[in-house]
CSV table of C-alpha atoms and ligand atoms in Angstrom, one decimal:
chain,number,residue,atom,x,y,z
I,1,MET,CA,22.5,16.3,100.0
I,2,LYS,CA,20.9,13.3,102.0
I,3,ILE,CA,18.9,10.6,104.3
I,4,ILE,CA,19.2,9.7,107.0
I,5,CYS,CA,17.1,7.0,108.5
I,6,ILE,CA,17.1,5.6,111.4
I,7,GLY,CA,15.6,2.6,112.1
I,8,ARG,CA,13.3,0.9,115.6
I,9,ASN,CA,13.2,4.5,117.0
I,10,TYR,CA,9.7,3.1,118.2
I,11,ALA,CA,9.6,0.3,121.1
I,12,LEU,CA,6.0,-1.2,119.7
I,13,HIS,CA,7.3,-1.1,115.8
I,14,ALA,CA,10.9,-2.9,116.9
I,15,LYS,CA,8.7,-5.6,118.4
I,16,GLU,CA,6.1,-5.5,115.9
I,17,MET,CA,9.2,-6.5,113.5
I,18,GLY,CA,10.4,-9.4,116.1
I,19,SER,CA,13.6,-6.7,116.6
I,20,SER,CA,15.2,-5.3,120.9
I,21,THR,CA,15.8,-2.2,120.8
I,22,THR,CA,18.7,-1.0,120.4
I,23,GLU,CA,21.4,1.4,123.5
I,24,LYS,CA,22.3,3.7,120.4
I,25,PRO,CA,20.2,5.2,117.5
I,26,MET,CA,20.6,2.6,115.2
I,27,PHE,CA,20.8,4.8,111.6
I,28,PHE,CA,22.0,3.9,107.6
I,29,LEU,CA,21.2,6.3,104.8
I,30,LYS,CA,18.5,6.4,101.2
I,31,PRO,CA,21.2,8.9,98.0
I,32,ASP,CA,18.5,11.8,97.4
I,33,SER,CA,17.6,10.4,93.8
I,34,ALA,CA,15.3,7.7,96.2
I,35,ILE,CA,12.8,10.5,96.7
I,36,LEU,CA,9.6,10.0,95.0
I,37,PRO,CA,9.0,13.6,93.0
I,38,LYS,CA,5.9,15.5,93.7
I,39,ARG,CA,3.4,14.7,92.6
I,40,ASN,CA,4.0,11.1,91.4
I,41,PRO,CA,2.6,8.2,92.1
I,42,PHE,CA,4.5,5.1,93.3
I,43,PHE,CA,5.1,2.4,90.7
I,44,ILE,CA,6.0,-0.9,92.5
I,45,PRO,CA,9.2,-2.7,91.8
I,46,ASN,CA,9.1,-5.7,89.7
I,47,PHE,CA,12.3,-7.0,92.4
I,48,SER,CA,10.2,-6.9,95.4
I,49,GLU,CA,7.4,-8.8,95.8
I,50,GLU,CA,6.1,-7.1,99.8
I,51,ILE,CA,6.9,-3.5,99.4
I,52,HIS,CA,5.6,-1.5,103.8
I,53,HIS,CA,4.8,1.8,104.1
I,54,GLU,CA,6.8,3.5,107.2
I,55,VAL,CA,5.2,6.7,107.3
I,56,GLU,CA,8.1,9.1,109.8
I,57,LEU,CA,8.2,12.5,110.7
I,58,ILE,CA,11.3,14.2,108.5
I,59,ILE,CA,13.2,16.6,110.4
I,60,LYS,CA,14.8,19.3,108.0
I,61,ILE,CA,18.4,20.1,108.6
I,62,LYS,CA,19.2,24.1,107.8
I,63,LYS,CA,23.2,24.6,109.4
I,64,LEU,CA,26.5,22.5,108.7
I,65,GLY,CA,27.2,20.9,112.1
I,66,LYS,CA,29.7,18.0,112.7
I,67,SER,CA,30.5,16.2,116.4
I,68,ILE,CA,26.8,18.7,117.6
I,69,ASP,CA,26.8,18.5,121.6
I,70,GLU,CA,22.9,17.1,122.1
I,71,LYS,CA,21.8,20.9,124.3
I,72,PHE,CA,22.6,23.3,121.0
I,73,ALA,CA,21.6,20.2,118.5
I,74,HIS,CA,18.1,22.6,118.5
I,75,SER,CA,20.0,25.3,117.1
I,76,TYR,CA,20.2,23.3,114.0
I,77,TYR,CA,17.2,22.2,112.8
I,78,ASP,CA,13.1,24.6,112.6
I,79,GLU,CA,11.5,22.5,109.8
I,80,ILE,CA,8.8,18.9,109.9
I,81,GLY,CA,7.9,16.8,107.8
I,82,LEU,CA,6.2,13.7,106.3
I,83,GLY,CA,8.0,11.2,104.5
I,84,ILE,CA,7.6,7.4,103.4
I,85,ASP,CA,10.3,4.9,103.8
I,86,PHE,CA,9.0,2.4,102.0
I,87,THR,CA,11.1,-0.9,102.0
I,88,ALA,CA,11.5,-3.7,99.9
I,89,ARG,CA,10.3,-6.2,103.2
I,90,ASP,CA,11.2,-9.4,101.8
I,91,LEU,CA,14.4,-7.8,100.2
I,92,GLN,CA,15.3,-6.8,104.1
I,93,SER,CA,14.5,-10.1,105.9
I,94,LYS,CA,17.5,-12.0,103.2
I,95,CYS,CA,20.0,-8.8,104.2
I,96,LYS,CA,18.9,-9.7,108.0
I,97,LYS,CA,20.0,-13.2,107.4
I,98,LEU,CA,22.9,-12.7,104.6
I,99,GLY,CA,24.3,-9.6,107.5
I,100,HIS,CA,24.6,-8.3,104.2
I,101,PRO,CA,24.4,-4.3,104.3
I,102,TRP,CA,20.2,-3.0,103.8
I,103,GLU,CA,21.0,-0.3,100.5
I,104,ILE,CA,18.4,-3.2,98.2
I,105,ALA,CA,15.4,-3.1,100.6
I,106,LYS,CA,15.5,0.7,102.1
I,107,ALA,CA,18.2,3.1,99.2
I,108,PHE,CA,16.1,2.0,95.9
I,109,ASP,CA,14.8,4.9,93.1
I,110,GLN,CA,11.6,6.8,94.8
I,111,SER,CA,11.8,5.2,97.6
I,112,ALA,CA,11.8,8.4,99.9
I,113,VAL,CA,8.6,10.4,99.9
I,114,VAL,CA,8.6,14.6,101.1
I,115,SER,CA,6.2,15.7,101.9
I,116,GLU,CA,5.9,19.1,100.2
I,117,LYS,CA,5.1,20.7,103.0
I,118,PHE,CA,7.0,21.5,105.7
I,119,ILE,CA,5.4,22.8,109.5
I,120,ASN,CA,8.1,25.1,111.9
I,121,LYS,CA,9.0,23.0,115.4
I,122,LYS,CA,7.2,26.4,116.9
I,123,GLU,CA,3.8,25.2,115.9
I,124,PHE,CA,4.3,22.0,118.3
I,125,SER,CA,4.8,21.9,121.6
I,126,GLY,CA,8.6,20.1,122.1
I,127,THR,CA,7.9,16.4,119.8
I,128,ASN,CA,4.1,16.2,121.6
I,129,ILE,CA,3.2,15.8,117.3
I,130,ASN,CA,0.8,13.3,116.5
I,131,PHE,CA,1.1,11.8,113.1
I,132,ARG,CA,-0.8,9.2,110.6
I,133,LEU,CA,-1.1,7.6,107.6
I,134,THR,CA,-4.0,6.6,105.6
I,135,LYS,CA,-4.9,3.5,103.1
I,136,ASN,CA,-7.2,4.1,101.3
I,137,LYS,CA,-9.3,6.3,103.6
I,138,GLU,CA,-8.5,4.1,106.2
I,139,ILE,CA,-6.1,4.5,109.5
I,140,VAL,CA,-3.5,2.5,109.2
I,141,GLN,CA,-0.1,3.6,111.3
I,142,LYS,CA,-0.5,6.7,114.1
I,143,GLY,CA,2.3,8.1,115.7
I,144,ASN,CA,2.7,10.9,118.2
I,145,GLY,CA,6.6,12.4,118.5
I,146,ASN,CA,6.5,11.2,122.0
I,147,ASP,CA,7.4,8.1,121.3
I,148,MET,CA,10.4,8.4,119.6
I,149,ILE,CA,13.1,6.5,122.2
I,150,PHE,CA,15.9,9.1,120.5
I,151,SER,CA,14.9,12.6,120.0
I,152,PRO,CA,15.1,14.1,117.3
I,153,ALA,CA,18.8,16.2,119.5
I,154,LYS,CA,19.5,12.7,120.7
I,155,ILE,CA,20.0,11.8,116.5
I,156,ILE,CA,21.0,15.2,116.2
I,157,SER,CA,24.0,14.7,118.1
I,158,TYR,CA,24.4,11.0,117.4
I,159,VAL,CA,24.8,11.0,113.7
I,160,SER,CA,26.9,14.1,113.1
I,161,GLN,CA,29.5,12.4,115.6
I,162,PHE,CA,30.2,10.2,111.9
I,163,MET,CA,28.5,11.8,109.6
I,164,THR,CA,28.9,16.0,109.1
I,165,LEU,CA,25.5,17.2,109.0
I,166,LYS,CA,24.5,19.7,105.6
I,167,ILE,CA,22.3,22.2,104.7
I,168,GLY,CA,18.9,20.5,103.5
I,169,ASP,CA,19.9,16.9,105.0
I,170,LEU,CA,16.7,15.8,106.2
I,171,ILE,CA,16.4,13.0,108.7
I,172,PHE,CA,13.8,10.3,108.9
I,173,THR,CA,13.4,9.9,112.2
I,174,GLY,CA,11.5,5.8,112.5
I,175,THR,CA,8.0,4.3,111.8
I,176,PRO,CA,5.9,3.6,114.8
I,177,SER,CA,3.7,0.4,113.8
I,178,GLY,CA,1.1,-0.5,111.7
I,179,VAL,CA,3.4,-0.7,109.0
I,180,GLY,CA,2.4,-3.1,106.8
I,181,LYS,CA,2.1,-4.4,102.3
I,182,ILE,CA,0.5,-2.3,99.0
I,183,LYS,CA,-0.7,-3.2,96.6
I,184,ILE,CA,-1.5,-1.3,93.1
I,185,ASN,CA,-5.1,1.3,93.3
I,186,ASP,CA,-4.0,2.1,97.1
I,187,GLU,CA,-4.2,5.6,97.6
I,188,LEU,CA,-1.8,6.7,100.2
I,189,GLU,CA,-1.9,9.5,102.3
I,190,GLY,CA,0.4,11.4,106.1
I,191,PHE,CA,-1.2,14.0,107.9
I,192,ILE,CA,0.2,15.5,110.9
I,193,GLU,CA,-2.7,16.2,113.2
I,194,ASN,CA,-5.3,17.2,110.4
I,195,THR,CA,-2.9,19.1,107.8
I,196,SER,CA,-2.2,16.8,105.2
I,197,MET,CA,1.9,16.1,104.1
I,198,PHE,CA,1.6,14.0,101.0
I,199,LYS,CA,-1.0,11.5,98.8
I,200,ILE,CA,0.1,8.9,96.9
I,201,LYS,CA,-1.7,7.0,94.7
I,202,ILE,CA,0.8,3.4,94.3
I,203,LYS,CA,0.8,1.8,90.1
V,1,MG,MG1,11.6,3.5,108.5
């Protein structure tokens, strides 16, 4: 399986990064080796001084598809989860400056937190989904799926022009504003509405 991550999908996050929003979805990949094993703590890697949390809604692809028309895209997923796209912000800034790819900043081991449970999209009205991340019990990021610049249907349609989507592929749909640095002993917890989706200790 592969993990597709959308960048700059919330205007306020693009702004906090000093980036402009894009005309088309911007995406990158994480390998399956990036998934943080369930119930494991996240160990801050020694190659970065600045790991940021980015909480994101995740959609799980349930059907094989290529060049999917936007109007049929809804039939390619049922389940919505929550995750963190951990980012080595210091390395990412260097990559951006040099015009290099982002893999060392985005695709490293443990960089993808994926909730154990997923919720059927029928439980929500469209993308009206509130989610948040707390750090040591304080809210640091909150978002609503309606604020996505590119909807799940647009994302699925766009990405599938370039790469075949397969059953079990995950799409991280972008982070709202409030990203920030983590440190040892922090505890992160993610919620969709009032359901706790994951809890992570930082080591
Ligand atoms: Mg992200």
